Amino acid sequence: MTPFEFLLPYSLDEALSLLDPEDPNVRPVGGGTAVMLMMKAGVLRPTRLVSLQRIGDQHARIARQADGSLRIGGMARLADIEAHPAVREGWPMLAHALRGVANPRVRAVATIGGNLSHADPHMDMPPVMAALDATVVISGPQGVREVPAATLCTGYYETVVRRDELITELRVPPQAGPGAYLKLTTRAAHDWPALGLAVVLGLQGERVTHARIFTGAATDCPTPLRNAQTILEQRGLSAPVLREAAEAAVAEAPLVADSHGSAAYKRQLLRVALPRAVQIALNRNRSHA
Ligand SMILES: Cc1cc2nc3c(=O)[nH]c(=O)nc-3n(C[C@H](O)[C@H](O)[C@H](O)COP(=O)(O)OP(=O)(O)OC[C@H]3O[C@@H](n4cnc5c(N)ncnc54)[C@H](O)[C@@H]3O)c2cc1C
């Protein structure tokens, strides 16, 4: 292994000052679970790793705000988010989805900032955060900017986060209504998904006022299924409408083949997953009513 620097800054400003906008081999490290895999695979040969472990507990804080939204520090660990009482109560879809990410050992160290920055298309959190209308807070030498989680990813393993910036916070508005994330795997349940589908529905009685449906895994970036959303918003949630929405989703989603299945296989998964995800969301809603 080529020697590299491993730095442990004690503040966010210090961490930012150690990043390099030009050098892709200078990397921040959250939990290090993806960084270590990339190093073992030889696709990352860092010259400097900047650990975020000691930049301060405030960057790992998880708290419900007075306006009802949720703030999650970029260094919050996935296991801590999953177990947080405010998350379980107010954002049950997020807590459920986190339970299916990797395994407890990975979740105990992986951070939400590292998770969203990594932008492997198979990650479970990006479509969930997009469907929840979350905002990602990015800090850099020029200050702080906010980006909708739905537009964070720009391509295969690429995001809008620049090399000298860090994801420092996530802001999640109150969950608009029932939601579910369906992770369809071809091997073990906690494996990487062949298709991820996140659904959040705003309801007024039987009427759908707001539908957010995002694919993950089968598309390079989390992708909104706008035609399917519109069908639910205009026509409701009967079984024929759900089937029609699923066909619209299959027609509009730019599904790609990978080692988890062909595009044709993923189209069939999506056809089945959409009505099922909506049903799971509605069932969860009823059981909490
Ligand atoms: C065995 C195994 C199974 C897995 N299974 C799944 C799964 O089923 N579903 C799933 O979604 N994921 C899965 N993962 C991936 C896992 O979720 C990610 O590795 C993890 O979330 C990354 O978080 P981290 O803090 O460890 O990131 P790191 O490894 O520290 O960093 C990842 C990337 O983000 C950058 N980075 C880190 N922190 C920040 C920050 N705050 N701001 C900007 N850039 C940053 C790093 O430079 C690096 O490029 C699995 C991983 C393993 C090892």
Tab-separated table of C-alpha atoms in Angstrom, residues 77-260:
chain	number	residue	atom	x	y	z
A	77	ARG	CA	-24.152	7.386	12.491
A	78	LEU	CA	-26.819	5.385	10.673
A	79	ALA	CA	-27.470	3.250	13.776
A	80	ASP	CA	-28.047	6.354	15.916
A	81	ILE	CA	-30.508	7.800	13.397
A	82	GLU	CA	-32.358	4.472	13.202
A	83	ALA	CA	-32.658	4.264	17.011
A	84	HIS	CA	-33.523	7.913	17.681
A	85	PRO	CA	-36.995	8.240	19.290
A	86	ALA	CA	-37.868	11.353	17.250
A	87	VAL	CA	-37.035	9.538	14.007
A	88	ARG	CA	-39.035	6.454	14.967
A	89	GLU	CA	-42.017	8.578	15.892
A	90	GLY	CA	-41.990	11.245	13.189
A	91	TRP	CA	-40.158	9.608	10.266
A	92	PRO	CA	-40.985	5.889	10.629
A	93	MET	CA	-40.182	5.287	6.971
A	94	LEU	CA	-36.608	6.425	7.567
A	95	ALA	CA	-36.198	4.215	10.644
A	96	HIS	CA	-37.606	1.205	8.735
A	97	ALA	CA	-35.376	1.827	5.714
A	98	LEU	CA	-32.241	2.180	7.861
A	99	ARG	CA	-32.877	-1.218	9.433
A	100	GLY	CA	-32.289	-2.770	6.001
A	101	VAL	CA	-29.024	-0.960	5.186
A	102	ALA	CA	-25.975	-3.268	5.201
A	103	ASN	CA	-25.641	-4.839	8.663
A	104	PRO	CA	-25.463	-3.610	12.278
A	105	ARG	CA	-21.642	-3.434	12.214
A	106	VAL	CA	-21.631	-1.141	9.177
A	107	ARG	CA	-24.509	0.987	10.519
A	108	ALA	CA	-22.682	1.425	13.829
A	109	VAL	CA	-19.861	3.340	12.112
A	110	ALA	CA	-21.184	4.638	8.769
A	111	THR	CA	-22.272	8.288	8.791
A	112	ILE	CA	-25.132	9.896	6.902
A	113	GLY	CA	-22.716	12.425	5.333
A	114	GLY	CA	-20.492	9.631	4.010
A	115	ASN	CA	-23.518	7.652	2.898
A	116	LEU	CA	-24.962	10.480	0.791
A	117	SER	CA	-21.573	11.604	-0.582
A	118	HIS	CA	-20.564	8.163	-1.765
A	119	ALA	CA	-23.301	8.132	-4.463
A	120	ASP	CA	-23.055	4.453	-5.285
A	121	PRO	CA	-26.361	4.062	-7.166
A	122	HIS	CA	-27.240	1.069	-4.975
A	123	MET	CA	-27.351	3.037	-1.725
A	124	ASP	CA	-30.687	2.919	0.074
A	125	MET	CA	-30.715	6.344	1.739
A	126	PRO	CA	-30.590	8.668	-1.303
A	127	PRO	CA	-34.035	7.731	-2.710
A	128	VAL	CA	-35.508	7.757	0.802
A	129	MET	CA	-34.149	11.246	1.523
A	130	ALA	CA	-35.324	12.451	-1.886
A	131	ALA	CA	-38.861	11.140	-1.322
A	132	LEU	CA	-38.889	12.792	2.118
A	133	ASP	CA	-38.023	16.141	0.442
A	134	ALA	CA	-34.886	16.451	2.594
A	135	THR	CA	-32.353	19.230	2.116
A	136	VAL	CA	-28.609	18.600	2.264
A	137	VAL	CA	-26.460	21.286	3.878
A	138	ILE	CA	-22.991	21.551	2.348
A	139	SER	CA	-20.161	23.529	3.984
A	140	GLY	CA	-17.072	24.734	2.172
A	141	PRO	CA	-14.510	27.528	2.025
A	142	GLN	CA	-17.092	29.831	0.407
A	143	GLY	CA	-19.658	29.204	3.152
A	144	VAL	CA	-22.776	27.077	3.436
A	145	ARG	CA	-25.198	26.096	0.685
A	146	GLU	CA	-28.326	23.957	0.618
A	147	VAL	CA	-29.233	21.419	-2.035
A	148	PRO	CA	-32.388	19.298	-2.276
A	149	ALA	CA	-31.517	15.637	-1.630
A	150	ALA	CA	-33.314	14.890	-4.913
A	151	THR	CA	-30.645	16.772	-6.887
A	152	LEU	CA	-27.548	15.857	-4.848
A	153	CYS	CA	-26.524	13.035	-7.185
A	154	THR	CA	-25.343	14.067	-10.645
A	155	GLY	CA	-24.266	10.677	-12.005
A	156	TYR	CA	-22.648	7.341	-11.283
A	157	TYR	CA	-20.687	7.928	-8.005
A	158	GLU	CA	-20.955	11.711	-8.550
A	159	THR	CA	-22.620	14.450	-6.535
A	160	VAL	CA	-22.709	18.249	-6.484
A	161	VAL	CA	-20.417	18.195	-3.403
A	162	ARG	CA	-17.057	19.662	-4.441
A	163	ARG	CA	-13.736	18.201	-3.310
A	164	ASP	CA	-13.202	20.946	-0.749
A	165	GLU	CA	-16.730	20.725	0.678
A	166	LEU	CA	-18.402	18.537	3.286
A	167	ILE	CA	-21.960	17.458	3.915
A	168	THR	CA	-22.569	18.863	7.374
A	169	GLU	CA	-26.297	18.517	7.920
A	170	LEU	CA	-29.544	17.122	6.663
A	171	ARG	CA	-32.878	18.860	7.148
A	172	VAL	CA	-35.921	16.685	6.808
A	173	PRO	CA	-39.382	18.301	6.826
A	174	PRO	CA	-42.208	16.545	8.676
A	175	GLN	CA	-43.104	13.344	6.801
A	176	ALA	CA	-46.014	14.441	4.569
A	177	GLY	CA	-47.956	11.229	5.187
A	178	PRO	CA	-47.599	7.475	4.920
A	179	GLY	CA	-44.383	6.282	3.375
A	180	ALA	CA	-42.453	3.135	2.617
A	181	TYR	CA	-39.129	2.126	1.150
A	182	LEU	CA	-39.082	-1.183	-0.643
A	183	LYS	CA	-35.687	-2.762	-1.082
A	184	LEU	CA	-35.742	-5.660	-3.520
A	185	THR	CA	-32.638	-7.822	-3.327
A	186	THR	CA	-31.712	-10.941	-5.239
A	187	ARG	CA	-29.836	-12.568	-2.348
A	188	ALA	CA	-30.102	-11.795	1.414
A	189	ALA	CA	-32.636	-9.179	2.561
A	190	HIS	CA	-29.889	-6.801	3.785
A	191	ASP	CA	-27.895	-7.124	0.539
A	192	TRP	CA	-27.460	-4.361	-2.022
A	193	PRO	CA	-30.766	-3.810	-3.804
A	194	ALA	CA	-31.576	-4.669	-7.422
A	195	LEU	CA	-34.274	-2.023	-7.077
A	196	GLY	CA	-35.058	0.462	-4.336
A	197	LEU	CA	-38.377	2.294	-4.353
A	198	ALA	CA	-39.283	5.090	-1.937
A	199	VAL	CA	-42.879	6.324	-1.743
A	200	VAL	CA	-44.328	9.137	0.386
A	201	LEU	CA	-47.996	10.085	0.118
A	202	GLY	CA	-49.772	13.162	1.431
A	203	LEU	CA	-53.433	12.258	2.007
A	204	GLN	CA	-56.631	14.171	2.636
A	205	GLY	CA	-59.181	11.476	3.295
A	206	GLU	CA	-59.076	9.288	0.189
A	207	ARG	CA	-57.426	12.020	-1.922
A	208	VAL	CA	-53.696	12.009	-2.642
A	209	THR	CA	-52.524	15.599	-2.287
A	210	HIS	CA	-48.839	14.882	-2.736
A	211	ALA	CA	-47.013	11.852	-4.075
A	212	ARG	CA	-43.243	11.413	-4.067
A	213	ILE	CA	-41.924	8.278	-5.738
A	214	PHE	CA	-38.179	7.749	-6.280
A	215	THR	CA	-36.275	4.780	-7.628
A	216	GLY	CA	-32.826	3.803	-6.455
A	217	ALA	CA	-30.343	1.078	-7.443
A	218	ALA	CA	-31.877	0.471	-10.863
A	219	THR	CA	-31.119	4.043	-11.962
A	220	ASP	CA	-27.765	5.877	-11.835
A	221	CYS	CA	-29.218	8.486	-9.463
A	222	PRO	CA	-32.435	8.574	-7.421
A	223	THR	CA	-35.041	9.364	-10.065
A	224	PRO	CA	-38.522	10.825	-9.514
A	225	LEU	CA	-41.299	8.955	-11.284
A	226	ARG	CA	-43.330	12.034	-12.161
A	227	ASN	CA	-45.943	10.464	-14.414
A	228	ALA	CA	-46.705	7.836	-11.779
A	229	GLN	CA	-46.905	10.577	-9.114
A	230	THR	CA	-49.380	12.573	-11.222
A	231	ILE	CA	-51.598	9.539	-11.803
A	232	LEU	CA	-51.879	8.954	-8.040
A	233	GLU	CA	-52.493	12.648	-7.356
A	234	GLN	CA	-55.233	12.880	-9.995
A	235	ARG	CA	-56.885	9.489	-9.742
A	236	GLY	CA	-56.377	8.108	-6.228
A	237	LEU	CA	-55.258	4.738	-4.949
A	238	SER	CA	-57.644	2.087	-6.293
A	239	ALA	CA	-56.086	-1.159	-7.528
A	240	PRO	CA	-56.567	-0.301	-11.261
A	241	VAL	CA	-55.009	3.158	-10.725
A	242	LEU	CA	-52.031	1.617	-8.916
A	243	ARG	CA	-51.537	-0.774	-11.835
A	244	GLU	CA	-51.715	2.150	-14.261
A	245	ALA	CA	-49.220	4.143	-12.161
A	246	ALA	CA	-46.884	1.135	-12.138
A	247	GLU	CA	-47.027	0.895	-15.955
A	248	ALA	CA	-46.321	4.647	-16.199
A	249	ALA	CA	-43.357	4.183	-13.827
A	250	VAL	CA	-41.989	1.339	-15.956
A	251	ALA	CA	-42.322	3.489	-19.086
A	252	GLU	CA	-40.581	6.543	-17.609
A	253	ALA	CA	-37.842	5.126	-15.348
A	254	PRO	CA	-34.414	5.014	-17.041
A	255	LEU	CA	-33.633	1.556	-15.603
A	256	VAL	CA	-30.139	0.151	-16.116
A	257	ALA	CA	-28.815	-3.402	-15.994
A	258	ASP	CA	-26.105	-4.416	-13.523
A	259	SER	CA	-24.873	-7.497	-11.683
A	260	HIS	CA	-28.216	-7.598	-9.802
